[in-house]
Amino acid sequence: MDNLFHPAEGCAVMADHVLLEAGDDLVRQLSHEREAVKAVLELVWNSLDADASKVDVIIERAGTSGVDKIVVSDDGDGITPEKARTAFKRVGNSDKRIGGTTDRLGRPLHGKAGRGRLRAFALGDSTRWTSTARAVDGAMMRTTIESDVRRRTTWAIDSQPAAETDSPGTKVELWGKQASHLNRLLEPKATAQITAALAPYLLTWPDIRVTYDGQRIDPQTQIQAEEFEDLSFDYEGQTHPFHIRLIHWRTGAERIIALCDDASAPVESLDVSAEHADFSYTAYVLWAPMPQHRNEVHLITLGGDTPLAPLLRATREWISTRLEERRRRQRRQLVDRWIEEGVYPYPRRAEDDQARAEQATFDLVATSINRHITGDRTKKRLTLSLLQNSLRHNPDEMVEILEKVLSLSGDDVSHLHGLLQQTSLSNIIRASSIVTSRLQFLTALEHLVFDADTYGIVKERDHLHKILERELWVFGEEFNMMRNSEIGLTRMLEHHRRAVGWDPTPDGPVRAVDGGTRRVDLMLSAESHEHDRVRHLVIELKAPSVDADREQALQVDDYMQAVLNDPRFANVETTWDFYLVVRSVKDRLKPQLRQANKPEGLYSEPTQYEHASVRVWVRTWSEILREAKQRLEFVKSGIDHNPSLEQALAYLRHRHGDLIPDQLRQPAGVPSPRAGTAHHPAV
């Protein structure tokens, strides 16, 4: 368009060339070239500031290639030649008065920085304003203002008398920009953004008609609810009153705080889409001095001194309070509906604190993903039951489970993670689930080692050893995640040296007292940070059918002697405990385990090892189970869970179905698989 800078033929007034008093870099920066929706809004506000009653945004498409041209037209008062030469000559310090009103209708002014014309370059490489206005002498004049991206600081302005049939108004045409970001103008989100930005103005002036891509912008039809409040904030020893208007939208995912003057004209907006993701809303903050603090929002993150910081704190606190109250109401209504439909998996009233905690967490999560709980009554009940089971038994994996089953979107997954991180209730559920499972295991373990019908079939290595590898907390919480299973004395040395920070590679095998090698069942290790000690626990398990005698105690004593006699085990501040774990102890061994001034069960404690404590114990399952139950007793009383034997065996089948004897794999009354029939352990 090289010829656009030459006056059209027959013009009564010669064209002027106006040079914008700003550098090209500044003009490029202020045009925000990738913010297409904001650019359209600036042009709409220009129309409204010109007292337009009708504004049309037309988006012309070029086949399948997207946006080809954008036209914004209005019936406002137009731009006179005099105003054009002034307005397009400088950026900033617009002729529009701060806190002022329009000349003819007295409506509040929005544009005050003179940037609307620059935003046009976000929409087109070539721009043309065609405006009809009544000049000072009363004559109707038609003014054309043109520029393109190659000469964005130069504007060609041409004026001539208008035709008798021409009415006041302005048409802005923008074309020639082949950019993918323009296609955002075609998304439903664009309409939602424009509706949110114009809502207070259009609600105040309902006779104004704005259309966007053929659709009227009518915020009244999109409003779900509104809330109002007069608030205040303190800054530099003074209290500043302001007003907030919170509009909840029926659709969309917009979450915006619009900073406005006291006439609801937006000055700046904050995208707060990361906050309160379960709502779509715009909070309009009305404060008379707001225009004086334009562009100060970014100072807050830098610690700058601005009244917008306490203003936004007060705003966010109020929004959070109102939305939380709304959430509670919505949750109650939704849960009541599920109860009426007969799909809610809990009784109406929880029986105890633990049940109330679980139910409250369930309500929080279920109502937050409500739009995914669809279908008929049977499908809803199944979905809610899945959620209940995941929360109760797999709280750490719940989000992943729901994501796979319900096909949650990325936003929903992120929101669900946020909910579970923000509430301590899910931690209560997690802790309760762990304690409940452990109580069930202790009951099952007691059944395995003491019941006359089972202890004879439970083997040391095939069953008991492998089951306990998964439940090491029985011997102490510090050992829960630490183990080396069925290792020889040489491997035990490697593990020890690695635990204390030494080179673990041995220079030769470790031998027992008789020169042979030995294998231990379990070696557990933990580091005590309070006392800077490493504690090793070496466990020798015996089948429930084996009672401890001197022979078994001496076997464990041999392990201890191997440690004492090999200097490679020596280091400062180490504790070695060797456990022989059995169902019962024969009478002739008991006197050695009940010596004066020594703890019961202590078999041997040599004193010649200077830098370590080394002890051999004979422990019965009744002692170990009692101590484990005592550790759980406090939480157990809080959740009031006393598992039955059937519950305990159900846990055993679920958790260790691949390890327990065949006779225990089926519930009572269910026949075992026939010989030769494939059997899959319960999961």
XYZ file of C-alpha atoms in Angstrom:
683
model
C 0.000 0.000 0.000
C 2.688 2.515 -0.976
C 0.036 4.842 -2.418
C -1.870 5.146 0.846
C 0.280 8.137 1.771
C -0.981 10.155 -1.214
C -4.303 12.063 -1.116
C -7.159 10.561 -3.043
C -8.147 12.250 -6.277
C -10.669 15.057 -5.871
C -9.886 15.673 -2.213
C -10.869 19.140 -1.084
C -8.246 19.097 1.673
C -4.690 17.941 1.093
C -3.381 14.982 3.119
C -1.080 15.546 6.082
C 1.713 13.212 7.127
C 1.825 13.045 10.931
C 4.921 11.614 12.587
C 4.210 9.898 15.907
C 6.386 11.348 18.644
C 7.684 7.963 19.858
C 10.380 5.559 18.747
C 9.506 2.508 16.659
C 10.618 0.160 19.472
C 8.229 1.858 21.905
C 5.382 1.683 19.412
C 6.106 -2.010 18.834
C 6.123 -2.653 22.591
C 2.877 -0.791 23.232
C 1.061 -2.542 20.399
C 1.208 -5.897 22.268
C 1.231 -7.640 18.931
C 0.265 -11.098 20.208
C -2.685 -9.957 22.335
C -5.396 -9.935 19.711
C -8.397 -9.927 22.061
C -7.033 -7.001 24.069
C -6.481 -5.105 20.810
C -10.106 -5.626 19.791
C -11.240 -4.455 23.227
C -9.199 -1.254 22.933
C -10.917 -0.448 19.666
C -14.351 -1.181 21.162
C -13.568 1.106 24.097
C -12.555 3.843 21.660
C -15.997 3.525 20.101
C -17.765 3.652 23.460
C -15.692 6.667 24.507
C -17.010 8.371 21.372
C -20.594 7.910 22.690
C -21.367 5.069 20.287
C -24.622 3.225 20.911
C -23.806 0.478 18.429
C -20.438 -1.226 17.923
C -19.894 -4.118 15.499
C -16.752 -6.284 15.349
C -16.657 -8.172 12.062
C -14.096 -10.922 11.444
C -13.618 -11.794 7.780
C -12.196 -15.227 7.048
C -9.996 -16.301 4.164
C -11.215 -19.834 3.481
C -9.465 -22.265 5.803
C -6.453 -20.037 6.450
C -8.074 -18.218 9.363
C -8.569 -14.509 9.958
C -8.144 -12.311 6.875
C -9.505 -8.921 7.959
C -11.015 -7.300 11.047
C -13.456 -4.414 10.892
C -14.691 -2.456 13.918
C -17.453 0.048 13.131
C -19.592 2.287 15.341
C -22.185 5.065 15.263
C -20.284 7.313 17.646
C -19.406 10.980 17.260
C -16.421 10.239 15.050
C -12.984 11.871 14.757
C -12.713 15.433 13.497
C -9.715 16.419 11.339
C -8.381 18.505 14.229
C -8.584 15.622 16.696
C -7.004 13.225 14.228
C -3.936 15.433 13.764
C -3.559 15.720 17.542
C -4.405 12.153 18.634
C -2.195 10.375 16.094
C 0.799 12.585 16.789
C 1.710 11.339 20.257
C 1.398 8.340 22.579
C 0.387 8.798 26.216
C -1.325 11.809 27.784
C -4.500 11.255 25.807
C -6.946 14.119 25.474
C -9.432 12.005 27.436
C -9.754 13.351 30.939
C -8.921 11.189 33.975
C -12.163 10.502 35.747
C -13.942 12.379 32.953
C -17.068 11.666 30.976
C -17.999 11.722 27.310
C -19.036 15.063 25.778
C -22.551 14.238 24.607
C -23.993 11.501 26.848
C -21.844 11.929 29.951
C -20.739 8.286 30.073
C -17.455 7.399 31.848
C -14.343 7.492 29.703
C -12.183 4.407 29.440
C -9.180 5.206 27.242
C -6.755 7.599 28.851
C -3.333 6.571 27.575
C -3.727 7.049 23.821
C -2.830 3.412 23.037
C -5.892 2.145 21.181
C -4.555 3.170 17.785
C -1.254 1.371 18.497
C -2.965 -1.862 19.534
C -4.320 -1.999 15.985
C -0.952 -3.366 14.826
C -1.705 -6.533 16.801
C -4.545 -7.150 14.325
C -3.208 -5.990 10.968
C -0.044 -4.970 9.180
C -2.132 -2.330 7.415
C -4.631 -0.113 9.221
C -7.227 2.406 8.097
C -9.546 4.624 10.139
C -12.447 6.130 8.227
C -14.410 8.543 10.407
C -17.245 10.990 9.833
C -17.649 13.802 12.357
C -19.089 17.280 12.642
C -16.337 19.870 12.617
C -16.238 23.034 14.707
C -17.935 25.046 11.934
C -20.793 22.543 11.768
C -19.753 20.934 8.500
C -19.675 17.153 8.244
C -16.138 16.008 7.444
C -14.851 12.602 6.479
C -11.329 11.801 7.694
C -9.147 8.858 6.677
C -6.086 7.899 8.741
C -3.760 5.210 7.359
C -0.507 3.513 8.266
C 1.223 0.169 7.913
C 3.665 -1.898 9.901
C 6.649 -0.714 7.848
C 5.981 2.909 8.831
C 4.197 2.449 12.117
C 5.326 5.866 13.406
C 3.961 7.690 10.337
C 0.254 8.312 9.741
C -1.304 9.710 6.571
C -4.347 11.840 7.409
C -6.733 12.942 4.654
C -9.924 14.996 5.193
C -12.709 15.996 2.809
C -16.363 17.023 3.051
C -18.684 14.134 3.759
C -21.636 13.189 1.589
C -25.021 14.536 2.607
C -26.189 11.018 3.481
C -23.197 10.261 5.732
C -23.848 9.891 9.486
C -21.291 10.299 12.289
C -19.303 7.205 13.077
C -15.995 5.441 12.648
C -14.859 2.310 10.825
C -11.463 0.742 11.576
C -10.144 -1.776 9.046
C -7.150 -4.016 9.735
C -5.702 -6.528 7.296
C -2.576 -8.133 5.895
C -1.327 -9.832 9.078
C -0.712 -13.550 8.588
C -0.298 -14.655 12.213
C -1.621 -17.754 13.973
C -2.429 -15.808 17.148
C -5.243 -14.041 15.271
C -7.139 -17.348 15.229
C -7.695 -16.895 18.968
C -10.326 -14.350 17.953
C -12.379 -17.256 16.600
C -12.319 -19.259 19.843
C -15.263 -19.203 22.311
C -12.810 -17.967 24.930
C -12.510 -14.661 23.032
C -16.229 -13.970 23.407
C -16.026 -14.801 27.123
C -13.095 -12.404 27.592
C -14.856 -9.568 25.812
C -18.075 -10.203 27.748
C -16.217 -10.113 31.078
C -14.371 -6.902 30.180
C -17.475 -5.018 29.021
C -19.956 -6.421 31.561
C -20.112 -3.550 34.112
C -20.367 -0.951 31.349
C -23.064 -2.790 29.382
C -25.032 -3.581 32.532
C -24.988 0.113 33.459
C -25.899 1.253 29.904
C -28.238 -1.498 28.632
C -29.196 0.463 25.477
C -25.695 -0.018 24.065
C -25.421 -2.853 21.543
C -22.061 -4.529 20.934
C -21.774 -7.450 18.536
C -18.746 -9.667 18.068
C -18.435 -11.922 15.028
C -22.202 -11.784 14.553
C -23.056 -12.497 18.204
C -24.386 -9.854 20.564
C -22.379 -9.354 23.739
C -25.049 -9.637 26.418
C -23.539 -10.210 29.874
C -26.947 -10.440 31.518
C -27.603 -13.821 29.879
C -24.210 -15.157 31.012
C -24.402 -14.139 34.674
C -25.099 -16.923 37.144
C -24.897 -14.766 40.274
C -23.553 -11.457 41.533
C -22.146 -10.351 44.881
C -21.304 -6.833 46.080
C -19.411 -5.422 49.030
C -17.955 -2.125 50.255
C -14.451 -2.775 51.581
C -11.378 -0.801 52.588
C -7.611 -1.144 52.846
C -4.927 0.721 54.764
C -1.974 2.423 53.104
C 0.482 4.896 54.609
C -1.659 5.388 57.697
C -4.869 6.119 55.796
C -7.948 4.000 55.171
C -9.092 3.848 51.561
C -12.628 2.653 50.759
C -13.327 0.710 47.582
C -16.156 -1.342 46.130
C -16.021 -4.868 44.726
C -18.470 -6.523 42.366
C -18.084 -10.263 41.862
C -19.842 -11.782 38.852
C -20.091 -15.573 38.536
C -20.347 -16.690 34.906
C -22.489 -19.574 33.743
C -19.888 -20.856 31.288
C -16.232 -20.403 30.477
C -13.107 -20.687 32.553
C -12.222 -17.024 32.995
C -10.907 -15.864 36.378
C -10.041 -12.189 36.265
C -9.608 -9.320 38.682
C -10.454 -6.111 36.812
C -9.047 -2.946 38.387
C -11.505 -0.153 37.554
C -12.194 3.463 38.351
C -15.298 4.314 40.361
C -17.386 4.344 37.159
C -16.506 0.680 36.380
C -14.186 1.586 33.513
C -11.332 -0.991 33.546
C -7.817 0.367 33.981
C -5.950 -2.938 34.199
C -6.824 -6.607 34.568
C -5.109 -9.524 36.277
C -5.418 -13.040 34.962
C -5.875 -15.166 38.097
C -6.711 -18.395 36.266
C -4.433 -20.342 38.649
C -6.699 -19.474 41.597
C -10.073 -21.091 42.426
C -10.086 -23.259 39.305
C -13.568 -24.605 40.058
C -15.204 -21.223 39.333
C -15.536 -18.851 36.397
C -15.740 -15.267 37.601
C -14.674 -11.655 37.205
C -14.082 -9.471 40.234
C -14.442 -5.766 39.434
C -12.536 -3.628 41.926
C -13.869 -0.055 41.831
C -11.569 2.604 43.279
C -11.632 6.251 42.159
C -7.824 6.824 42.109
C -7.197 3.613 40.105
C -6.259 5.436 36.834
C -3.432 7.180 38.667
C -1.862 3.784 39.393
C -1.972 2.317 35.913
C 0.925 -0.101 35.224
C 1.804 -0.501 38.921
C 0.669 -4.121 39.239
C 4.041 -5.453 38.100
C 5.731 -3.495 40.908
C 4.084 -5.730 43.509
C 6.155 -8.768 42.536
C 9.280 -6.627 42.803
C 8.367 -5.431 46.295
C 7.554 -1.916 45.085
C 5.638 0.501 47.277
C 2.185 0.898 45.751
C -1.336 1.027 47.257
C -2.339 -1.728 44.844
C -0.544 -4.296 47.059
C -2.855 -3.925 50.124
C -5.802 -3.365 47.786
C -5.211 -6.701 46.051
C -4.596 -8.510 49.360
C -7.951 -7.339 50.686
C -9.579 -8.245 47.358
C -8.152 -11.756 47.236
C -9.074 -12.483 50.852
C -12.660 -11.380 50.222
C -12.899 -13.429 47.011
C -11.538 -16.540 48.759
C -14.052 -16.179 51.590
C -17.011 -15.719 49.251
C -16.016 -18.592 46.976
C -15.452 -20.969 49.887
C -18.939 -20.185 51.191
C -20.281 -20.843 47.701
C -18.401 -24.141 47.523
C -19.908 -25.290 50.810
C -23.422 -24.484 49.615
C -22.873 -26.247 46.313
C -21.384 -29.302 48.015
C -24.337 -29.588 50.375
C -26.818 -29.273 47.521
C -25.004 -31.818 45.371
C -24.586 -34.364 48.174
C -28.266 -34.001 49.069
C -29.151 -34.744 45.448
C -26.912 -37.842 45.416
C -28.543 -39.058 48.631
C -32.005 -38.599 47.097
C -30.899 -40.523 43.992
C -29.545 -43.341 46.155
C -26.013 -43.178 44.691
C -24.136 -41.653 47.645
C -21.831 -44.334 49.165
C -21.939 -43.089 52.788
C -24.672 -42.876 55.422
C -26.153 -39.417 55.834
C -24.374 -38.986 59.185
C -20.880 -40.293 59.952
C -20.469 -42.274 63.168
C -17.084 -41.042 64.434
C -14.294 -38.538 63.798
C -12.373 -40.742 61.404
C -15.485 -41.458 59.336
C -16.350 -37.767 59.307
C -12.858 -36.904 58.081
C -13.069 -39.454 55.281
C -16.569 -38.373 54.301
C -15.628 -34.691 54.278
C -12.653 -35.392 52.004
C -14.834 -37.504 49.735
C -17.401 -34.699 49.452
C -14.666 -32.198 48.655
C -13.178 -34.293 45.868
C -16.406 -35.726 44.434
C -18.160 -32.389 44.139
C -15.075 -30.859 42.525
C -15.176 -33.379 39.657
C -18.959 -33.494 39.500
C -19.145 -32.867 35.755
C -17.407 -36.221 35.206
C -19.950 -38.073 37.373
C -22.586 -38.556 34.716
C -24.860 -41.223 33.314
C -27.722 -43.149 34.826
C -28.149 -44.078 38.472
C -26.063 -47.255 38.176
C -23.134 -45.487 36.509
C -23.143 -42.668 39.061
C -23.167 -45.148 41.941
C -20.259 -47.064 40.368
C -18.205 -43.891 39.855
C -18.787 -42.649 43.390
C -17.962 -46.079 44.824
C -14.695 -46.094 42.848
C -13.825 -42.708 44.295
C -14.644 -43.886 47.821
C -12.487 -46.996 47.445
C -9.561 -45.027 45.987
C -9.714 -42.492 48.786
C -9.906 -45.149 51.474
C -7.242 -47.563 50.225
C -5.065 -45.724 47.680
C -5.103 -42.029 48.588
C -1.632 -41.451 47.132
C -2.687 -42.962 43.799
C -6.221 -41.560 43.722
C -5.557 -38.773 41.221
C -3.865 -41.174 38.807
C -6.719 -43.683 39.134
C -9.395 -41.058 38.517
C -7.430 -39.574 35.627
C -7.395 -42.935 33.853
C -10.971 -43.948 34.622
C -12.737 -40.588 34.209
C -10.449 -39.126 31.515
C -9.872 -35.977 33.550
C -8.498 -32.975 31.693
C -5.154 -31.438 32.604
C -6.900 -28.604 34.447
C -9.020 -31.065 36.436
C -5.978 -33.148 37.391
C -4.108 -30.038 38.498
C -7.116 -28.855 40.504
C -7.513 -32.258 42.165
C -3.845 -32.302 43.164
C -4.277 -28.822 44.616
C -7.325 -29.836 46.648
C -5.570 -32.800 48.220
C -2.499 -30.722 49.011
C -4.536 -27.956 50.629
C -6.605 -30.151 52.936
C -5.244 -32.044 55.917
C -8.244 -34.371 55.734
C -6.608 -36.467 53.023
C -3.606 -36.914 55.315
C -5.957 -38.165 58.031
C -7.442 -40.647 55.576
C -3.977 -41.761 54.509
C -2.846 -42.278 58.102
C -6.086 -44.039 59.018
C -5.769 -46.318 56.009
C -2.222 -47.280 57.006
C -3.163 -47.971 60.622
C -6.247 -49.963 59.638
C -4.188 -52.118 57.267
C -1.502 -52.690 59.891
C -4.011 -53.730 62.518
C -5.464 -56.206 60.066
C -1.995 -57.584 59.337
C -1.147 -58.019 63.018
C -4.356 -59.966 63.530
C -3.536 -62.125 60.505
C 0.067 -62.665 61.638
C -1.162 -63.696 65.054
C -3.435 -66.218 63.352
C -0.552 -67.595 61.250
C 1.874 -68.202 64.112
C -0.478 -69.208 66.939
C -3.581 -70.829 65.512
C -3.363 -74.619 65.887
C -4.875 -75.112 62.411
C -2.329 -72.933 60.623
C 1.032 -72.707 62.343
C 1.945 -76.213 61.306
C 1.620 -75.379 57.590
C 3.368 -71.991 57.706
C 6.981 -72.372 56.569
C 9.907 -70.185 57.566
C 11.325 -69.171 54.168
C 8.422 -69.908 51.809
C 5.824 -67.966 53.778
C 6.797 -66.098 56.926
C 10.083 -64.724 55.652
C 8.667 -63.350 52.371
C 5.541 -61.907 53.957
C 7.561 -60.021 56.563
C 9.793 -58.543 53.877
C 6.750 -56.445 52.913
C 5.792 -55.563 56.485
C 9.084 -54.621 58.131
C 7.401 -51.935 60.252
C 6.546 -54.803 62.620
C 10.112 -54.600 63.954
C 10.103 -50.803 64.206
C 9.082 -47.882 61.987
C 12.717 -46.950 61.386
C 13.140 -50.215 59.453
C 10.062 -49.840 57.280
C 11.895 -49.104 54.030
C 15.243 -50.764 54.786
C 16.133 -54.373 54.174
C 18.558 -56.945 52.865
C 17.010 -60.353 52.674
C 18.661 -63.765 53.039
C 22.246 -62.576 52.872
C 25.524 -64.152 53.927
C 27.929 -62.723 56.473
C 30.098 -61.234 53.726
C 27.151 -59.354 52.228
C 26.257 -58.271 55.742
C 29.707 -56.689 56.002
C 29.212 -54.880 52.680
C 25.880 -53.517 53.851
C 27.332 -52.364 57.162
C 30.294 -50.569 55.577
C 28.030 -48.865 53.062
C 25.732 -47.694 55.881
C 28.605 -46.048 57.774
C 30.060 -44.445 54.652
C 33.048 -46.738 54.081
C 34.215 -48.575 50.977
C 31.851 -51.574 50.917
C 34.107 -53.850 48.861
C 35.424 -56.616 51.169
C 38.970 -57.915 50.798
C 37.844 -61.435 51.622
C 34.902 -63.478 52.917
C 33.571 -63.321 56.466
C 33.752 -66.649 58.305
C 31.831 -67.935 61.302
C 33.635 -69.223 64.403
C 33.916 -72.710 62.932
C 35.318 -71.334 59.657
C 32.139 -71.865 57.659
C 29.736 -69.416 56.037
C 26.308 -68.535 57.343
C 23.159 -66.955 55.963
C 20.867 -64.649 57.926
C 17.206 -64.147 57.108
C 16.832 -60.378 57.352
C 19.291 -57.571 57.940
C 17.658 -54.206 58.631
C 19.505 -50.928 59.132
C 18.593 -47.454 60.253
C 20.546 -44.324 61.068
C 19.739 -42.420 64.223
C 20.286 -38.750 63.479
C 19.846 -37.681 67.090
C 22.758 -39.747 68.368
C 24.783 -40.117 65.183
C 24.566 -43.885 65.379
C 23.879 -46.632 62.878
C 21.678 -49.438 64.133
C 21.700 -52.866 62.495
C 19.030 -55.445 63.224
C 19.784 -59.007 62.101
C 16.815 -61.378 62.266
C 16.784 -65.135 62.241
C 13.236 -66.392 61.692
C 11.991 -69.832 62.683
C 8.841 -71.535 61.478
C 5.954 -71.300 63.996
C 6.234 -75.031 64.584
C 9.835 -74.624 65.919
C 10.311 -73.728 69.581
C 13.535 -71.952 70.570
C 16.161 -74.072 72.284
C 19.854 -73.660 73.045
C 20.752 -74.923 69.575
C 18.877 -72.104 67.824
C 20.188 -69.466 70.252
C 23.773 -70.597 69.641
C 23.210 -70.297 65.886
C 22.432 -66.591 66.279
C 25.277 -66.233 68.766
C 27.605 -67.428 65.978
C 26.503 -64.467 63.817
C 27.336 -62.147 66.693
C 30.749 -63.716 67.210
C 31.540 -63.246 63.520
C 30.980 -59.529 63.926
C 33.039 -59.389 67.123
C 35.970 -61.330 65.689
C 36.261 -59.509 62.337
C 37.897 -56.061 62.672
C 36.365 -55.031 59.366
C 33.042 -54.603 61.202
C 34.566 -52.196 63.702
C 33.505 -48.571 63.694
C 32.458 -45.990 66.217
C 28.880 -45.594 67.399
C 27.276 -48.725 65.955
C 24.582 -50.883 67.524
C 24.116 -54.514 66.539
C 21.001 -56.414 67.636
C 20.580 -60.054 66.663
C 17.032 -61.428 66.984
C 15.991 -65.047 67.113
C 12.219 -64.813 66.513
C 10.103 -67.826 67.511
C 6.591 -68.780 68.567
C 7.682 -70.061 71.988
C 10.781 -70.848 74.093
C 11.599 -74.226 75.630
C 11.899 -74.345 79.410
C 15.623 -75.130 79.577
C 16.435 -71.906 77.648
C 14.191 -69.607 79.697
C 16.561 -69.133 82.719
C 19.217 -67.684 80.438
C 16.683 -65.138 79.128
C 15.590 -64.016 82.623
C 18.771 -62.918 84.368
C 18.903 -60.347 87.118
C 19.569 -56.738 86.121
C 19.100 -57.541 82.419
C 16.159 -57.005 80.096
C 14.011 -60.063 79.553
C 14.917 -61.897 76.371
C 18.577 -60.784 76.314
C 20.656 -63.893 75.600
C 24.163 -62.431 75.265
C 25.868 -59.030 75.486
C 29.687 -59.191 75.215
C 31.548 -56.183 76.552
C 34.912 -56.505 74.814
C 33.843 -54.563 71.705
C 34.798 -50.969 72.569
C 33.027 -48.954 69.893
C 29.801 -50.820 69.395
C 26.937 -52.313 71.321
C 26.392 -55.948 70.355
C 23.479 -57.992 71.733
C 21.714 -61.246 71.023
C 17.984 -61.540 71.816
C 15.463 -64.329 71.784
C 12.113 -62.729 70.938
C 8.715 -64.395 70.847
C 6.030 -63.417 68.389
C 3.719 -62.524 71.261
C 6.254 -59.885 72.450
C 6.780 -58.449 68.960
C 3.046 -58.327 68.231
C 2.340 -56.695 71.577
C 4.938 -53.976 70.991
C 3.679 -53.312 67.465
C 0.105 -53.011 68.728
C 1.200 -50.624 71.457
C 2.790 -48.361 68.850
C -0.511 -48.300 66.972
C -2.726 -48.062 70.042
C -3.024 -44.272 70.133
C -4.168 -43.979 66.523
C -6.223 -47.151 66.835
C -8.292 -45.628 69.629
C -8.867 -42.571 67.457
C -10.252 -44.526 64.518
C -11.944 -47.172 66.669
C -10.969 -50.091 64.462
C -10.719 -53.588 65.872
C -10.488 -55.948 62.899
C -12.155 -59.323 62.917
C -10.256 -62.413 61.900
C -12.118 -62.517 58.592
C -11.140 -58.913 57.878
C -7.556 -59.735 58.764
C -7.449 -62.773 56.473
C -9.053 -60.722 53.704
C -6.191 -58.253 54.058
C -3.684 -61.099 53.978
C -5.200 -62.494 50.758
C -5.261 -59.029 49.188
C -1.736 -58.046 50.155
C 0.103 -61.389 50.329
C -2.097 -63.776 48.351
C 0.914 -64.970 46.372
C 2.831 -65.975 49.521
C 0.411 -67.555 52.002
C -0.247 -71.308 52.112
C -2.813 -72.601 49.629
C -5.178 -73.581 52.429
C -5.552 -69.904 53.418
C -6.076 -68.434 49.972
C -9.821 -69.016 49.877
C -12.399 -67.511 52.262
C -14.213 -69.888 54.572
C -16.793 -71.949 52.720
C -15.117 -71.496 49.313
C -13.478 -74.683 48.022
C -9.797 -74.563 47.121
C -8.911 -75.008 43.449
C -8.754 -78.574 42.316
C -5.423 -80.175 41.677
C -4.200 -79.386 38.177
C -6.343 -76.240 37.927
C -4.583 -72.923 37.395
C -4.911 -70.670 40.413
C -4.468 -66.926 40.561
C -3.862 -65.384 43.970
C -6.284 -62.767 45.163
C -5.355 -59.203 44.349
